[in-house]
Amino acid sequence: MCGISGFLDTSHRCGEQELRDTVLRMVNTLHHRGPDDVGTWADAEAGIALGHRRLSIVDLSPEGHQPMRSVCGRYVISFNGEIYNFQELRRELEGLGYTFRGHSDTEVMLSCISQWGIFAAVKRFNGMFAFALWDRSERQLHLVRDRLGEKPLYYGWMGKVLVFGSELKALRAHPGFSVKVDRDSLALFLRRSYVPAPHSIYKGVTKVMPGTIATITKADVGRFPKAISYWSVRAAVQQGLSERFTGSATEAVACLEELLKDTVKHRMVADVPLGAFLSGGIDSSTIVALMQSQSERPIQTFTVGFHETAFNEAEHAKAVARHLGTAHTELYVTSEETMAVIPKLPSLYDEPFADVSQIPTFLISKLARRDVTVTLSGDGGDELFGGYERYFLGLGIWNTIRWMPKMARTFAARGLRMLSAQSWDNIFQVMDSLLPKRLRYRNPGEKLRKLAQMLTAGEADGLYVLMGSHWVDPASVVIGGSEPVTVFTDPSDRMAHLHLQERMMYSDTISYLPDDILVKVDRASMGVSLESRVPFLDHRIVEFAWQIPLSMKIRNGRGKWLLRQLLYKYVPPALIDRPKMGFGVPIDAWLRGPLREWAEALLDEKRLRDQGFFYPDPIRAKWNEHLCGASSWEYHLWDVLMFQAWLEHTRETTGV
């Protein structure tokens, strides 16, 4: 795992040393992504400079140094990621007469591209990657991102200079960087708690979309070329529908086990210590079980525990680890230790990001890095096999309200809003003593407020958009901001022929997964120089998951049915069959308590007015309601606070 950056100066104003010096400044901002080595390459005649920071994982020798030139001399690459099938590709190339000086996957990639061309080669790569490839013959720069978007890659034009990098901080280090906050992206952020691709928080800076290749030449000065797709989730869905799995449930479990074992085996290849995150849930337990079944030594597993019972999964993880026989490490952290992460978030995520599980994700990454350099995680299982509670909640709500006239829904929504969330909580607290345990809900007032919001939906997909929204009308909060259409809201990309729950899973796979979950894991792990690998996102698993009928994913009101049957072969059901628990922290209470002074300073009315990004009134109203306990607006407020903290950090450190 590494950090990459570079630029293409079409004006050819700089000599080679100046190019190298500039790209070195850029790439050194990514030291955390690659502390083991640094390299630069430049061609003054072409105006191109590539930089690389290396975290040595496979082939620790100098032969893995980057940027790396192909043997034929035509290509130069700066690569971030891992190609898991590089050994198979290497053997194939050796059969064609290729020889290799080292043992890195980067060298194999270059030979693949030399042999088959970039598009054919990328289709053969099984891995997570983001790389910049300079074609010295055609004078073209290719920016490439993996199929599911595990690795990040930003780029943008600064006048006649195209700059790119793994994180925005690398772009900001270029002397020509001068852009403004994109208010439309800020509106998107308030709705989703992240900035969805291809947008970035800066106007004129974009993200390479997953599964695409963006090719830039001198003729493209000032404009973004159309990226060409070499793989897409949409195509995987369509192929899965046309090639449905027709075997029995037993055969489906066997196929999934064989595929997952192979993906896990490939992701266990490393020349450095390796372990796994373990929450004790279905996804991480499945990955750890398959790791341990293929290891002669106990796998190292890691869990962070919290003293707040509602947020603690450590006991469940310990039980699974004990059963599987892993070398388990758990660390209980206090509220003070957890809150100490918050000042690091603006630099760590480098773009406004407000998924509160970003905090424990950083803590578990920091814990694992003490002992290992590579970890495997269970991310992706919910999206592929129907694990999120909202898939059931959304379908149930839509089936309940779809028959109601819009006027009746409007009146029902008004009725629910007549009482505050706290008032509803008080009512349910009285009722709890009269209800069976299975009918008691955490934060019922919040759920009813959300229900009131969803009652306004005109159709099922619109309801799901509202379920995934924080601020439902961000344009009324962001001055001069309006929401552009994204893959999450675009009606043309909803695949209406799918079942509603499948449409929800598809939507999450193309938006929430790459732009929230994978961003969270990448920044948190790379922030401590830890490589995180995600076996569920092997494209073969994704393609197989879409061949499986919905009845093998969701059955008897429970998700991940097929995955459960596989896990039951390794772990007793009693250890893992329990309600899904989010990976969060008590932000709501912290904002009323120890974080109140910090938040008040960032949400100060004069400060908001002077900065000119937000209308203060709706924000101050929610802040006051939250403080007095009338409602819990922690997620809405956390969105604003994360932008405010990011803005303060970037202005203090860069002046931008």
XYZ file of C-alpha atoms in Angstrom:
656
model
C 0.000 0.000 0.000
C 1.312 3.392 -0.923
C 0.643 7.025 -1.674
C 0.930 8.447 -5.198
C 0.914 11.916 -6.674
C 2.116 13.839 -9.689
C 1.303 16.390 -12.326
C 1.326 17.030 -16.054
C 2.444 20.560 -16.937
C 1.362 21.162 -20.531
C 3.127 24.520 -20.645
C 6.564 22.822 -20.238
C 7.838 25.658 -18.078
C 9.950 23.601 -15.666
C 13.239 21.782 -15.877
C 13.619 18.236 -14.615
C 14.961 19.183 -11.187
C 12.127 21.625 -10.574
C 9.630 18.960 -11.605
C 11.222 16.498 -9.188
C 11.359 18.997 -6.342
C 7.699 19.900 -6.769
C 6.437 16.334 -6.960
C 8.584 15.404 -3.952
C 6.845 18.105 -1.895
C 3.501 16.747 -3.044
C 4.185 13.097 -2.320
C 5.841 13.774 1.025
C 2.479 14.963 2.333
C 1.525 11.263 2.019
C 4.327 9.962 4.222
C 1.776 8.125 6.403
C 0.648 6.078 3.411
C 4.198 4.965 2.623
C 6.857 5.501 5.295
C 9.353 2.949 3.935
C 10.598 4.613 0.738
C 10.113 7.624 -1.511
C 10.744 8.054 -5.215
C 10.257 10.565 -8.028
C 10.506 10.464 -11.802
C 10.232 13.309 -14.288
C 10.459 14.056 -17.987
C 10.943 17.789 -18.587
C 10.320 17.542 -22.325
C 6.880 16.024 -21.698
C 6.208 18.085 -18.554
C 5.320 14.990 -16.518
C 6.337 14.193 -12.925
C 5.394 11.154 -10.847
C 5.890 10.678 -7.102
C 5.581 7.646 -4.862
C 5.619 6.843 -1.134
C 6.063 3.151 -0.401
C 4.679 0.916 2.326
C 6.603 -2.284 1.633
C 4.334 -5.336 1.669
C 5.478 -7.663 -1.135
C 9.132 -7.711 -2.275
C 10.765 -5.583 0.397
C 13.917 -5.197 -1.692
C 14.949 -2.114 -3.707
C 13.598 -3.907 -6.807
C 10.128 -2.809 -5.713
C 11.086 0.899 -5.781
C 8.705 3.243 -7.582
C 8.007 5.053 -9.830
C 8.972 2.063 -11.966
C 9.745 1.857 -15.678
C 8.739 -1.073 -17.842
C 11.495 -3.214 -19.320
C 10.568 -2.006 -22.800
C 10.978 1.599 -21.604
C 7.581 2.738 -22.858
C 5.697 2.967 -19.558
C 6.320 4.530 -16.142
C 3.980 3.778 -13.241
C 3.234 5.066 -9.748
C 0.999 2.468 -8.136
C -0.992 2.246 -4.902
C -2.530 -1.091 -3.965
C -2.110 -4.826 -4.379
C -2.616 -7.156 -7.337
C -3.557 -10.438 -5.694
C -3.198 -12.634 -8.783
C 0.192 -11.257 -9.814
C 1.926 -14.599 -9.331
C -0.421 -16.322 -11.800
C 0.070 -13.457 -14.262
C 3.837 -13.647 -13.796
C 3.877 -17.366 -14.655
C 1.837 -16.670 -17.786
C 4.215 -13.912 -18.852
C 7.257 -16.098 -18.183
C 5.718 -18.598 -20.577
C 5.709 -15.815 -23.166
C 9.413 -15.157 -22.634
C 9.336 -12.339 -20.050
C 11.969 -12.235 -17.308
C 11.785 -10.338 -14.023
C 14.441 -8.713 -11.894
C 12.373 -8.637 -8.657
C 9.255 -10.130 -7.086
C 6.837 -7.197 -6.931
C 3.342 -7.039 -8.383
C 4.228 -3.631 -9.875
C 6.790 -5.148 -12.208
C 4.252 -7.759 -13.308
C 1.665 -5.034 -13.959
C 4.033 -3.186 -16.277
C 4.794 -6.348 -18.231
C 1.065 -7.114 -18.525
C 0.444 -3.628 -19.902
C 3.390 -3.966 -22.309
C 2.049 -7.310 -23.541
C -1.694 -6.709 -23.760
C -2.242 -2.940 -23.540
C -3.686 -1.080 -20.578
C -7.387 -1.919 -21.021
C -6.906 -5.638 -21.559
C -4.349 -5.787 -18.753
C -6.499 -4.001 -16.174
C -9.336 -6.441 -16.827
C -6.956 -9.236 -15.823
C -5.920 -7.586 -12.546
C -7.594 -8.944 -9.421
C -6.902 -6.437 -6.716
C -7.335 -3.029 -5.151
C -5.489 -0.262 -6.894
C -5.172 3.316 -7.987
C -2.309 4.153 -10.300
C -0.927 6.709 -12.714
C 0.643 5.342 -15.888
C 2.617 7.541 -18.273
C 2.816 6.273 -21.843
C 6.075 7.754 -23.176
C 5.269 6.726 -26.736
C 1.764 8.206 -26.980
C 2.397 10.935 -24.374
C -0.739 10.003 -22.508
C -1.392 9.896 -18.791
C -3.741 7.130 -17.625
C -5.361 7.435 -14.196
C -6.868 4.107 -13.150
C -9.005 3.001 -10.206
C -10.020 -0.481 -9.055
C -13.441 -1.983 -9.685
C -15.156 -1.209 -6.371
C -13.247 1.946 -5.398
C -11.118 0.586 -2.570
C -8.243 2.982 -3.317
C -8.694 6.750 -3.809
C -7.491 8.955 -6.665
C -8.200 12.694 -7.105
C -7.291 14.923 -10.038
C -7.938 18.417 -11.351
C -6.677 21.170 -13.639
C -4.845 24.153 -12.165
C -4.618 26.299 -15.267
C -2.519 24.287 -17.719
C -1.305 21.852 -15.073
C -3.124 18.647 -14.244
C -2.441 17.548 -10.655
C -3.381 14.210 -9.104
C -2.865 12.238 -5.919
C -4.152 9.714 -3.404
C -5.371 12.481 -1.110
C -6.237 16.150 -1.501
C -3.302 17.240 0.654
C -0.954 16.132 -2.129
C -2.776 18.330 -4.653
C -2.746 21.305 -2.271
C 1.055 21.031 -2.045
C 1.420 21.951 -5.734
C 2.337 25.658 -6.052
C -0.369 26.200 -8.661
C -3.197 24.869 -6.497
C -5.884 27.524 -6.221
C -9.530 26.458 -5.992
C -12.646 27.216 -3.976
C -14.973 25.059 -1.931
C -17.670 23.603 -4.149
C -20.938 24.612 -2.513
C -22.893 22.026 -4.480
C -20.589 19.324 -3.101
C -21.107 20.775 0.360
C -24.872 20.341 -0.102
C -24.299 16.722 -1.125
C -22.140 16.257 1.964
C -24.871 17.490 4.306
C -27.293 14.972 2.844
C -25.015 11.940 2.835
C -22.265 12.739 5.415
C -19.659 12.222 2.668
C -18.880 13.799 -0.705
C -19.948 11.254 -3.350
C -17.753 10.562 -6.381
C -16.999 11.961 -8.868
C -17.398 15.154 -6.836
C -14.885 16.483 -4.335
C -15.156 19.311 -1.828
C -13.185 21.524 -4.227
C -14.555 23.022 -7.404
C -12.528 21.763 -10.344
C -11.178 18.675 -8.545
C -12.765 15.309 -9.239
C -12.369 11.662 -8.254
C -11.628 8.892 -10.702
C -14.723 6.694 -10.615
C -14.401 3.030 -9.606
C -13.759 0.655 -12.487
C -12.659 3.363 -14.925
C -9.614 4.669 -16.763
C -9.262 8.405 -17.351
C -6.794 9.240 -20.123
C -5.331 12.753 -20.357
C -3.321 14.330 -23.179
C -2.149 17.854 -24.008
C -5.346 18.301 -26.021
C -7.416 17.946 -22.832
C -6.101 21.103 -21.150
C -8.708 22.503 -18.787
C -11.310 19.792 -19.279
C -11.983 16.368 -17.866
C -11.810 13.567 -20.404
C -14.568 10.988 -20.433
C -13.414 8.057 -18.335
C -13.820 4.640 -19.954
C -15.310 1.845 -17.851
C -13.610 -1.551 -17.854
C -15.965 -3.053 -15.187
C -19.085 -1.882 -13.381
C -21.491 -3.046 -10.706
C -24.337 -2.416 -13.159
C -22.804 -4.823 -15.668
C -22.231 -7.380 -12.888
C -25.900 -7.108 -11.899
C -27.105 -7.512 -15.467
C -24.835 -10.481 -16.014
C -25.998 -12.034 -12.753
C -29.642 -11.693 -13.752
C -29.000 -13.370 -17.097
C -26.923 -16.153 -15.527
C -28.870 -16.904 -12.348
C -27.536 -19.568 -10.016
C -29.871 -22.541 -10.399
C -28.328 -24.980 -7.934
C -29.549 -25.928 -4.485
C -28.871 -23.963 -1.312
C -26.256 -26.542 -0.316
C -24.504 -26.093 -3.652
C -24.657 -22.306 -3.281
C -22.965 -22.504 0.128
C -20.256 -24.754 -1.333
C -19.642 -22.367 -4.248
C -19.456 -19.348 -1.955
C -17.084 -21.157 0.401
C -14.761 -22.131 -2.442
C -14.715 -18.602 -3.851
C -14.252 -16.895 -0.492
C -11.507 -19.281 0.564
C -9.619 -18.442 -2.597
C -10.063 -14.677 -2.192
C -8.958 -14.877 1.455
C -5.960 -17.048 0.541
C -4.804 -14.524 -2.065
C -5.178 -11.670 0.427
C -3.024 -13.484 2.983
C 0.043 -13.181 0.751
C 2.480 -10.700 2.332
C 6.124 -10.446 3.324
C 5.147 -8.651 6.548
C 2.986 -9.596 9.591
C -0.722 -9.984 8.826
C -3.919 -10.082 10.910
C -7.632 -9.245 10.839
C -10.227 -6.957 12.367
C -12.801 -8.953 14.334
C -16.066 -7.515 15.644
C -17.721 -10.865 16.274
C -20.363 -10.138 13.630
C -21.131 -12.341 10.650
C -18.888 -10.642 8.091
C -15.642 -10.315 10.050
C -16.169 -13.727 11.694
C -16.517 -15.360 8.272
C -13.293 -13.808 7.018
C -11.376 -14.762 10.179
C -12.765 -18.318 10.107
C -11.585 -18.801 6.512
C -8.208 -17.269 7.344
C -7.706 -19.550 10.327
C -8.771 -22.620 8.334
C -5.913 -21.936 5.904
C -3.223 -21.030 8.425
C -0.910 -23.297 10.371
C -0.505 -20.646 13.087
C -3.107 -18.686 15.059
C -4.243 -15.644 13.081
C -3.805 -12.346 14.908
C -7.182 -10.690 15.453
C -7.987 -7.258 16.887
C -10.984 -5.672 18.603
C -11.512 -2.328 20.284
C -13.910 -2.397 23.234
C -15.934 0.413 24.809
C -17.123 0.718 28.383
C -20.505 1.968 27.074
C -22.496 -1.289 26.743
C -24.629 -0.065 23.826
C -21.521 0.385 21.670
C -19.414 -2.564 22.817
C -18.879 -5.694 20.701
C -15.643 -6.826 22.323
C -17.183 -9.680 24.323
C -18.766 -11.157 21.192
C -15.474 -10.892 19.324
C -13.598 -12.561 22.165
C -16.005 -15.514 22.128
C -15.579 -16.013 18.371
C -11.788 -15.671 18.644
C -11.687 -18.241 21.448
C -13.735 -20.710 19.394
C -11.585 -20.273 16.259
C -8.315 -20.302 18.196
C -6.948 -16.966 17.020
C -4.277 -14.919 18.792
C -6.686 -12.253 19.945
C -5.915 -8.713 21.130
C -8.550 -6.414 22.574
C -8.190 -2.915 23.900
C -10.835 -1.131 25.937
C -10.721 2.613 25.410
C -12.239 5.343 27.541
C -14.409 8.180 26.316
C -11.446 10.518 26.819
C -9.193 8.360 24.627
C -11.904 8.135 21.980
C -12.588 11.872 21.927
C -8.846 12.527 21.628
C -9.119 11.250 18.049
C -11.461 14.068 17.011
C -8.759 16.769 16.489
C -6.980 14.366 14.094
C -10.023 13.820 11.840
C -9.653 16.841 9.492
C -6.085 15.897 8.572
C -6.773 12.172 8.564
C -9.761 12.283 6.198
C -8.536 15.342 4.290
C -12.042 16.050 2.995
C -15.209 16.633 5.041
C -16.354 13.201 6.245
C -18.932 12.643 8.980
C -19.545 8.942 9.523
C -19.068 8.800 13.310
C -17.671 5.258 13.072
C -14.564 6.947 11.640
C -13.393 7.284 15.252
C -13.448 3.615 16.349
C -12.158 2.590 12.903
C -9.057 4.687 13.514
C -8.663 3.248 17.013
C -8.783 -0.373 15.852
C -6.348 0.429 13.031
C -3.962 1.995 15.510
C -4.262 -1.065 17.758
C -3.580 -3.515 14.912
C -0.578 -1.541 13.646
C 1.313 -2.314 16.843
C 1.678 -5.936 15.704
C 0.918 -6.192 11.962
C 1.278 -4.245 8.720
C -1.652 -5.839 6.863
C -5.193 -6.589 8.046
C -8.236 -8.181 6.455
C -11.722 -6.839 7.152
C -15.318 -7.953 6.556
C -16.535 -4.822 4.779
C -18.899 -5.344 1.842
C -20.880 -8.275 3.248
C -23.939 -6.158 4.097
C -24.234 -4.630 0.626
C -23.749 -7.914 -1.225
C -25.806 -10.248 0.954
C -28.556 -7.992 2.353
C -27.384 -7.306 5.888
C -28.497 -3.767 6.705
C -31.596 -3.320 8.850
C -32.740 -0.532 6.534
C -33.397 -3.058 3.755
C -36.149 -4.568 5.878
C -37.307 -1.319 7.414
C -37.560 0.415 4.039
C -39.536 -2.404 2.435
C -41.850 -2.655 5.437
C -42.545 1.075 5.533
C -43.172 1.282 1.798
C -45.563 -1.690 1.837
C -47.398 -0.026 4.731
C -47.749 3.470 3.276
C -47.923 2.886 -0.473
C -51.722 2.636 -0.431
C -52.182 5.896 1.508
C -53.169 9.049 -0.403
C -50.491 11.733 -0.255
C -52.719 14.022 1.811
C -53.189 11.288 4.426
C -49.432 10.772 4.592
C -48.901 14.500 5.034
C -51.345 14.639 7.955
C -49.729 11.549 9.532
C -46.287 13.146 9.215
C -47.542 16.346 10.845
C -49.019 14.312 13.696
C -45.715 12.578 14.351
C -43.889 15.910 14.331
C -46.242 17.483 16.892
C -44.176 15.912 19.652
C -40.406 16.165 19.937
C -38.225 13.068 19.746
C -37.606 13.380 23.499
C -41.354 13.446 24.193
C -41.857 10.282 22.174
C -38.952 8.679 24.040
C -40.660 9.514 27.343
C -43.924 7.974 26.174
C -42.211 4.788 25.030
C -40.224 4.608 28.249
C -43.515 4.330 30.136
C -44.815 1.763 27.639
C -41.637 -0.370 27.771
C -42.696 -1.931 31.043
C -45.860 -3.181 29.333
C -44.220 -4.459 26.128
C -42.266 -7.669 25.495
C -38.520 -7.151 25.015
C -38.648 -7.849 21.269
C -40.981 -4.863 20.772
C -38.768 -2.381 22.605
C -36.730 -0.060 20.409
C -33.679 2.083 21.031
C -34.301 5.806 20.356
C -37.988 5.416 19.342
C -38.382 9.187 19.068
C -35.639 9.371 16.437
C -37.210 6.503 14.504
C -40.619 8.181 14.515
C -39.076 11.453 13.352
C -37.403 9.552 10.512
C -40.726 7.860 9.713
C -42.391 11.272 9.446
C -39.697 12.243 6.964
C -40.221 9.092 4.884
C -44.003 9.524 4.753
C -43.405 12.359 2.278
C -41.797 10.024 -0.300
C -43.631 9.750 -3.587
C -42.141 6.407 -4.593
C -40.117 3.561 -3.123
C -36.696 4.676 -4.361
C -37.347 8.195 -3.139
C -38.110 6.719 0.258
C -34.710 5.045 0.299
C -33.026 8.326 -0.615
C -34.742 9.909 2.383
C -33.695 7.004 4.631
C -30.076 7.707 3.704
C -30.351 11.465 4.131
C -29.279 13.599 7.065
C -30.316 17.119 6.018
C -33.271 16.492 3.688
C -33.086 19.989 2.163
C -29.381 20.895 2.233
C -29.870 23.748 -0.227
C -31.783 25.575 2.539
C -28.677 25.327 4.745
C -25.812 25.887 2.278
C -25.602 29.426 0.910
C -25.475 29.236 -2.895
C -25.502 25.437 -2.900
C -27.756 23.131 -4.912
C -27.502 19.365 -5.187
C -26.328 17.903 -8.494
C -27.668 14.499 -9.520
C -25.551 11.606 -8.254
C -25.637 7.834 -8.739
C -27.608 7.718 -5.480
C -30.390 10.018 -6.722
C -30.313 9.464 -10.510
C -33.623 7.781 -11.517
C -32.006 6.424 -14.701
C -29.553 4.339 -12.663
C -32.013 2.613 -10.336
C -32.549 -0.616 -12.310
C -36.316 -0.587 -11.772
C -36.694 -4.252 -12.771
C -34.982 -5.338 -9.545
C -36.825 -6.064 -6.307
C -36.858 -3.031 -3.997
C -34.412 -4.644 -1.556
C -32.053 -5.483 -4.429
C -32.270 -1.879 -5.626
C -31.288 -0.743 -2.139
C -28.307 -3.118 -2.157
C -27.285 -1.950 -5.636
C -27.537 1.705 -4.616
C -25.370 1.130 -1.559
C -22.761 -0.794 -3.570
C -22.228 2.053 -6.033
C -22.401 4.930 -3.549
C -22.387 4.254 0.193
C -19.794 1.468 -0.021
C -17.064 3.262 -2.050
C -17.717 6.795 -0.813
C -18.340 6.118 2.881
C -17.263 2.649 4.056
C -14.133 2.322 1.925
C -13.077 5.934 2.469
C -13.436 5.415 6.212
C -11.318 2.252 6.188
C -8.674 3.572 3.772
C -8.016 6.845 5.601
C -8.144 5.328 9.093
C -5.812 2.438 8.265
C -3.415 4.394 6.067
C -3.308 7.103 8.709
C -1.244 4.650 10.784
C 0.543 3.044 7.792
C -1.618 -0.084 7.896
C -2.821 -1.860 4.760
C -6.430 -3.078 4.936
C -7.656 -5.725 2.484
C -11.323 -6.506 1.793
C -11.969 -10.089 0.570
C -15.709 -9.608 -0.006
C -14.886 -7.046 -2.710
C -13.070 -9.460 -4.972
C -15.010 -8.899 -8.201
C -15.692 -12.628 -8.468
C -17.564 -12.518 -5.138
C -19.553 -9.478 -6.290
C -20.485 -11.182 -9.548
C -21.466 -14.411 -7.773
C -23.548 -12.510 -5.206
C -25.649 -11.034 -8.006
C -26.224 -14.481 -9.493
C -27.728 -15.659 -6.208
C -31.507 -15.157 -5.931
C -32.745 -12.757 -3.271
C -34.335 -15.671 -1.387
C -30.835 -16.995 -0.616
C -29.786 -13.641 0.830
C -32.894 -12.624 2.745
C -35.043 -15.317 4.329
C -37.528 -15.326 7.198
C -37.003 -11.624 7.802
C -33.219 -11.947 8.230
C -30.382 -10.921 5.957
C -27.192 -12.676 4.899
C -28.863 -16.106 4.967
C -26.321 -17.702 2.613
C -23.391 -16.182 4.479
C -24.789 -17.452 7.760
C -25.009 -21.012 6.448
C -21.350 -20.827 5.473
C -20.294 -19.393 8.820
C -22.263 -22.044 10.741
C -19.778 -24.600 9.382
C -17.070 -22.887 11.455
C -18.827 -21.078 14.308
C -21.892 -22.150 16.350
C -24.991 -20.012 15.624
C -25.258 -19.035 19.275
C -22.009 -17.065 19.029
C -23.018 -14.871 16.113
C -26.841 -14.785 15.885
C -27.719 -11.498 17.552
C -29.053 -8.080 16.464
C -26.647 -6.095 14.282
C -24.745 -3.451 16.250
C -23.301 -0.366 14.622
C -19.645 0.560 15.062
C -20.275 3.891 16.730
C -19.714 6.159 19.702
C -22.152 8.246 21.842
C -21.762 11.492 19.932
C -25.198 12.709 21.058
C -24.235 12.688 24.741
C -20.738 14.016 24.076
C -22.104 17.060 22.256
C -24.222 17.895 25.299
C -21.280 17.255 27.606
C -17.500 17.191 27.065
C -17.627 18.325 23.409
C -20.073 21.161 24.013
C -17.500 23.962 24.227
C -15.659 22.740 21.090
C -18.909 22.460 19.150
C -20.233 25.809 20.357
C -17.122 27.566 19.048
C -17.485 25.960 15.597
C -21.242 26.636 15.476
C -21.020 30.206 16.720
C -23.575 32.313 14.853
C -21.159 35.137 14.004
C -18.557 32.644 12.839
C -21.065 30.953 10.532
C -22.161 34.306 9.083
C -18.607 35.541 8.553
C -17.503 32.339 6.799
C -20.480 32.570 4.456
C -21.068 28.875 3.765
C -24.111 28.209 5.955
C -27.336 29.956 6.900
C -26.908 30.043 10.684
C -30.590 29.882 11.714
C -31.391 26.205 10.901
C -28.083 25.074 12.380
C -28.465 27.088 15.573
C -32.061 25.860 15.944
C -30.964 22.226 15.823
C -28.041 22.919 18.152
C -30.321 24.505 20.756
C -32.886 21.702 20.485
C -30.116 19.153 20.901
C -28.655 20.879 23.948
C -31.973 21.088 25.782
C -32.861 17.485 24.918
C -35.949 18.350 22.866
C -34.470 16.331 19.969
C -31.301 14.471 19.129
C -29.699 16.057 16.065
C -26.211 14.609 16.511
C -25.833 13.378 12.922
C -26.971 16.655 11.361
C -24.698 18.590 13.699
C -21.760 16.235 13.188
C -21.962 16.932 9.432
C -21.645 20.669 10.033
C -18.970 20.237 12.692
C -16.807 18.035 10.473
C -16.952 20.615 7.679
C -16.164 23.421 10.115
C -13.241 21.519 11.626
C -11.938 20.638 8.146
C -12.234 24.255 7.003
C -10.359 25.505 10.044
C -7.610 22.907 9.604
C -7.012 23.524 5.896
C -6.936 27.295 6.305
C -4.519 27.075 9.212
C -2.159 24.628 7.503
C -2.311 25.756 3.876
C -4.163 29.034 3.701
C -6.465 27.522 1.062
